[in-house]
């Protein structure tokens, strides 16, 4: 695991359209997951920033998250 969470530096374009409150909320959510062992990846960050911006609703966010988890589990198994 990297020493610091660098998602904003890795994918600045995903954060460009967020206001300060949205940015802080996204970074806090990602930091919580990272401290629990989550490894940053573009797909997860893109989905969360899209949710924060209102581009997708909660149901779509969850659908995408579940689909990504199933793909990762299949890749590992």
CSV table of N, CA and C in Angstrom, one decimal:
chain,number,residue,atom,x,y,z
A,1,UNK,N,0.9,-1.2,0.0
A,1,UNK,CA,0.0,0.0,0.0
A,1,UNK,C,0.9,1.2,0.0
A,2,UNK,N,0.6,2.2,-0.8
A,2,UNK,CA,1.4,3.5,-0.9
A,2,UNK,C,1.3,4.2,0.5
A,3,UNK,N,2.3,5.0,0.7
A,3,UNK,CA,2.4,5.8,2.0
A,3,UNK,C,1.3,6.8,2.1
A,4,UNK,N,0.8,7.3,1.0
A,4,UNK,CA,-0.2,8.4,1.0
A,4,UNK,C,-1.2,8.1,-0.1
A,5,UNK,N,-2.4,8.6,0.1
A,5,UNK,CA,-3.5,8.5,-0.9
A,5,UNK,C,-3.3,9.6,-1.9
A,6,UNK,N,-3.0,9.2,-3.1
A,6,UNK,CA,-2.6,10.2,-4.2
A,6,UNK,C,-3.6,10.2,-5.3
A,7,UNK,N,-4.8,9.9,-5.1
A,7,UNK,CA,-5.8,9.8,-6.2
A,7,UNK,C,-6.0,11.1,-6.9
A,8,UNK,N,-6.0,12.2,-6.2
A,8,UNK,CA,-6.2,13.5,-6.9
A,8,UNK,C,-5.0,13.9,-7.8
A,9,UNK,N,-3.8,13.5,-7.4
A,9,UNK,CA,-2.7,13.7,-8.3
A,9,UNK,C,-2.7,12.8,-9.4
A,10,UNK,N,-3.1,11.5,-9.2
A,10,UNK,CA,-3.1,10.5,-10.3
A,10,UNK,C,-4.2,10.8,-11.4
A,11,UNK,N,-5.3,11.3,-10.9
A,11,UNK,CA,-6.5,11.5,-11.9
A,11,UNK,C,-7.1,12.9,-11.6
A,12,UNK,N,-6.3,14.0,-11.9
A,12,UNK,CA,-6.8,15.3,-11.6
A,12,UNK,C,-8.1,15.7,-12.4
A,13,UNK,N,-8.2,15.1,-13.6
A,13,UNK,CA,-9.4,15.4,-14.4
A,13,UNK,C,-10.7,15.0,-13.8
A,14,UNK,N,-10.6,13.9,-12.9
A,14,UNK,CA,-11.8,13.5,-12.2
A,14,UNK,C,-12.3,14.4,-11.1
A,15,UNK,N,-11.4,15.2,-10.6
A,15,UNK,CA,-11.7,16.2,-9.5
A,15,UNK,C,-12.0,17.6,-10.0
A,16,UNK,N,-11.6,17.9,-11.3
A,16,UNK,CA,-11.7,19.2,-11.8
A,16,UNK,C,-13.1,19.9,-11.7
A,17,UNK,N,-14.1,19.1,-11.9
A,17,UNK,CA,-15.5,19.7,-11.9
A,17,UNK,C,-16.1,19.7,-10.5
A,18,UNK,N,-15.5,19.2,-9.5
A,18,UNK,CA,-16.0,19.1,-8.2
A,18,UNK,C,-15.9,20.5,-7.5
A,19,UNK,N,-16.9,20.9,-6.7
A,19,UNK,CA,-16.7,22.1,-5.9
A,19,UNK,C,-15.9,21.6,-4.6
A,20,UNK,N,-15.6,22.5,-3.7
A,20,UNK,CA,-14.7,22.2,-2.6
A,20,UNK,C,-15.4,21.2,-1.7
A,21,UNK,N,-16.7,21.4,-1.4
A,21,UNK,CA,-17.4,20.4,-0.6
A,21,UNK,C,-17.5,19.0,-1.2
A,22,UNK,N,-17.8,18.9,-2.5
A,22,UNK,CA,-17.8,17.6,-3.1
A,22,UNK,C,-16.4,17.0,-3.1
A,23,UNK,N,-15.4,17.8,-3.4
A,23,UNK,CA,-14.0,17.3,-3.4
A,23,UNK,C,-13.6,16.7,-2.0
A,24,UNK,N,-13.9,17.5,-0.9
A,24,UNK,CA,-13.6,17.0,0.4
A,24,UNK,C,-14.4,15.7,0.7
A,25,UNK,N,-15.7,15.6,0.4
A,25,UNK,CA,-16.5,14.5,0.6
A,25,UNK,C,-15.9,13.2,-0.1
A,26,UNK,N,-15.6,13.4,-1.4
A,26,UNK,CA,-15.0,12.3,-2.1
A,26,UNK,C,-13.7,11.8,-1.5
A,27,UNK,N,-12.8,12.8,-1.2
A,27,UNK,CA,-11.5,12.4,-0.7
A,27,UNK,C,-11.7,11.7,0.7
A,28,UNK,N,-12.6,12.2,1.5
A,28,UNK,CA,-12.8,11.5,2.8
A,28,UNK,C,-13.3,10.1,2.6
A,29,UNK,N,-14.3,9.9,1.7
A,29,UNK,CA,-14.8,8.6,1.5
A,29,UNK,C,-13.6,7.6,1.0
A,30,UNK,N,-12.8,8.2,0.0
A,30,UNK,CA,-11.7,7.4,-0.5
A,30,UNK,C,-10.7,7.1,0.6
A,31,UNK,N,-10.4,8.1,1.4
A,31,UNK,CA,-9.4,7.9,2.5
A,31,UNK,C,-9.9,6.8,3.5
A,32,UNK,N,-11.2,6.8,3.8
A,32,UNK,CA,-11.7,5.8,4.7
A,32,UNK,C,-11.5,4.4,4.1
A,33,UNK,N,-11.9,4.3,2.9
A,33,UNK,CA,-11.7,3.0,2.2
A,33,UNK,C,-10.3,2.6,2.1
A,34,UNK,N,-9.4,3.5,1.8
A,34,UNK,CA,-7.9,3.2,1.7
A,34,UNK,C,-7.4,2.8,3.1
A,35,UNK,N,-7.8,3.4,4.2
A,35,UNK,CA,-7.3,3.0,5.5
A,35,UNK,C,-7.8,1.6,5.8
A,36,UNK,N,-8.9,1.1,5.2
A,36,UNK,CA,-9.4,-0.2,5.4
A,36,UNK,C,-8.8,-1.2,4.5
A,37,UNK,N,-7.8,-0.8,3.6
A,37,UNK,CA,-7.1,-1.7,2.7
A,37,UNK,C,-7.5,-1.6,1.2
A,38,UNK,N,-8.4,-0.7,0.9
A,38,UNK,CA,-8.8,-0.6,-0.5
A,38,UNK,C,-7.6,0.0,-1.3
A,39,UNK,N,-7.4,-0.5,-2.5
A,39,UNK,CA,-6.3,0.0,-3.4
A,39,UNK,C,-6.9,0.9,-4.4
A,40,UNK,N,-6.4,2.1,-4.5
A,40,UNK,CA,-7.0,3.1,-5.5
A,40,UNK,C,-7.0,2.6,-6.9
A,41,UNK,N,-8.1,2.8,-7.6
A,41,UNK,CA,-8.2,2.5,-9.0
A,41,UNK,C,-9.1,3.5,-9.7
A,42,UNK,N,-8.8,3.8,-10.9
A,42,UNK,CA,-9.5,4.8,-11.6
A,42,UNK,C,-11.0,4.6,-11.7
A,43,UNK,N,-11.4,3.4,-11.9
A,43,UNK,CA,-12.9,3.1,-12.1
A,43,UNK,C,-13.6,3.5,-10.8
A,44,UNK,N,-13.1,3.1,-9.6
A,44,UNK,CA,-13.8,3.4,-8.4
A,44,UNK,C,-13.9,4.9,-8.2
A,45,UNK,N,-12.7,5.6,-8.4
A,45,UNK,CA,-12.7,7.0,-8.2
A,45,UNK,C,-13.6,7.8,-9.2
A,46,UNK,N,-13.6,7.3,-10.4
A,46,UNK,CA,-14.5,7.9,-11.4
A,46,UNK,C,-15.9,7.8,-11.1
A,47,UNK,N,-16.3,6.6,-10.6
A,47,UNK,CA,-17.7,6.4,-10.2
A,47,UNK,C,-18.1,7.3,-9.0
A,48,UNK,N,-17.2,7.4,-8.0
A,48,UNK,CA,-17.6,8.2,-6.9
A,48,UNK,C,-17.6,9.7,-7.2
A,49,UNK,N,-16.7,10.1,-8.0
A,49,UNK,CA,-16.8,11.6,-8.4
A,49,UNK,C,-18.0,11.8,-9.3
A,50,UNK,N,-18.4,10.9,-10.1
A,50,UNK,CA,-19.6,11.0,-10.9
A,50,UNK,C,-20.9,11.1,-10.0
A,51,UNK,N,-20.9,10.3,-9.0
A,51,UNK,CA,-22.0,10.3,-8.0
A,51,UNK,C,-22.0,11.6,-7.3
A,52,UNK,N,-20.8,12.1,-6.9
A,52,UNK,CA,-20.8,13.4,-6.1
A,52,UNK,C,-21.3,14.5,-7.0
A,53,UNK,N,-21.0,14.5,-8.3
A,53,UNK,CA,-21.4,15.5,-9.2
A,53,UNK,C,-22.9,15.4,-9.6
A,54,UNK,N,-23.5,14.3,-9.3
A,54,UNK,CA,-24.9,14.1,-9.7
A,54,UNK,C,-25.1,13.6,-11.1
A,55,UNK,N,-24.0,13.1,-11.6
A,55,UNK,CA,-24.1,12.5,-13.0
A,55,UNK,C,-24.8,11.1,-13.0
A,56,UNK,N,-24.7,10.4,-11.9
A,56,UNK,CA,-25.3,9.1,-11.7
A,56,UNK,C,-26.0,9.2,-10.4
A,57,UNK,N,-27.1,8.4,-10.2
A,57,UNK,CA,-27.8,8.3,-9.0
A,57,UNK,C,-27.2,7.2,-8.1
A,58,UNK,N,-27.8,7.0,-6.9
A,58,UNK,CA,-27.3,6.0,-6.0
A,58,UNK,C,-27.4,4.6,-6.5
A,59,UNK,N,-28.5,4.3,-7.2
A,59,UNK,CA,-28.7,3.0,-7.7
A,59,UNK,C,-27.7,2.7,-8.8
A,60,UNK,N,-27.4,3.6,-9.7
A,60,UNK,CA,-26.4,3.4,-10.7
A,60,UNK,C,-25.0,3.2,-10.1
A,61,UNK,N,-24.7,4.1,-9.1
A,61,UNK,CA,-23.4,3.9,-8.4
A,61,UNK,C,-23.3,2.5,-7.8
A,62,UNK,N,-24.3,2.1,-7.1
A,62,UNK,CA,-24.2,0.7,-6.5
A,62,UNK,C,-24.1,-0.4,-7.6
A,63,UNK,N,-24.9,-0.2,-8.7
A,63,UNK,CA,-24.8,-1.2,-9.8
A,63,UNK,C,-23.4,-1.3,-10.3
A,64,UNK,N,-22.8,-0.1,-10.5
A,64,UNK,CA,-21.4,-0.1,-11.0
A,64,UNK,C,-20.4,-0.7,-10.0
A,65,UNK,N,-20.6,-0.4,-8.7
A,65,UNK,CA,-19.7,-0.9,-7.7
A,65,UNK,C,-19.8,-2.4,-7.6
A,66,UNK,N,-21.0,-2.9,-7.6
A,66,UNK,CA,-21.2,-4.4,-7.6
A,66,UNK,C,-20.6,-5.1,-8.8
A,67,UNK,N,-20.8,-4.5,-10.0
A,67,UNK,CA,-20.3,-5.1,-11.2
A,67,UNK,C,-18.7,-5.1,-11.1
A,68,UNK,N,-18.1,-4.0,-10.7
A,68,UNK,CA,-16.7,-4.0,-10.5
A,68,UNK,C,-16.2,-5.0,-9.5
A,69,UNK,N,-16.9,-5.2,-8.4
A,69,UNK,CA,-16.5,-6.2,-7.4
A,69,UNK,C,-16.6,-7.6,-8.0
A,70,UNK,N,-17.6,-7.8,-8.8
A,70,UNK,CA,-17.7,-9.2,-9.4
A,70,UNK,C,-16.6,-9.4,-10.4
A,71,UNK,N,-16.3,-8.4,-11.2
A,71,UNK,CA,-15.1,-8.6,-12.1
A,71,UNK,C,-13.8,-8.8,-11.4
A,72,UNK,N,-13.6,-8.1,-10.4
A,72,UNK,CA,-12.3,-8.3,-9.6
A,72,UNK,C,-12.3,-9.6,-9.0
A,73,UNK,N,-13.4,-10.1,-8.4
A,73,UNK,CA,-13.4,-11.4,-7.8
A,73,UNK,C,-13.2,-12.5,-8.9
A,74,UNK,N,-13.8,-12.3,-10.1
A,74,UNK,CA,-13.5,-13.3,-11.1
A,74,UNK,C,-12.1,-13.3,-11.6
A,75,UNK,N,-11.5,-12.1,-11.6
A,75,UNK,CA,-10.1,-12.0,-12.0
A,75,UNK,C,-9.2,-12.7,-11.0
A,76,UNK,N,-9.5,-12.7,-9.7
A,76,UNK,CA,-8.7,-13.3,-8.7
A,76,UNK,C,-8.9,-14.8,-8.6
A,77,UNK,N,-10.1,-15.2,-9.0
A,77,UNK,CA,-10.5,-16.6,-8.8
A,77,UNK,C,-10.3,-17.4,-10.0
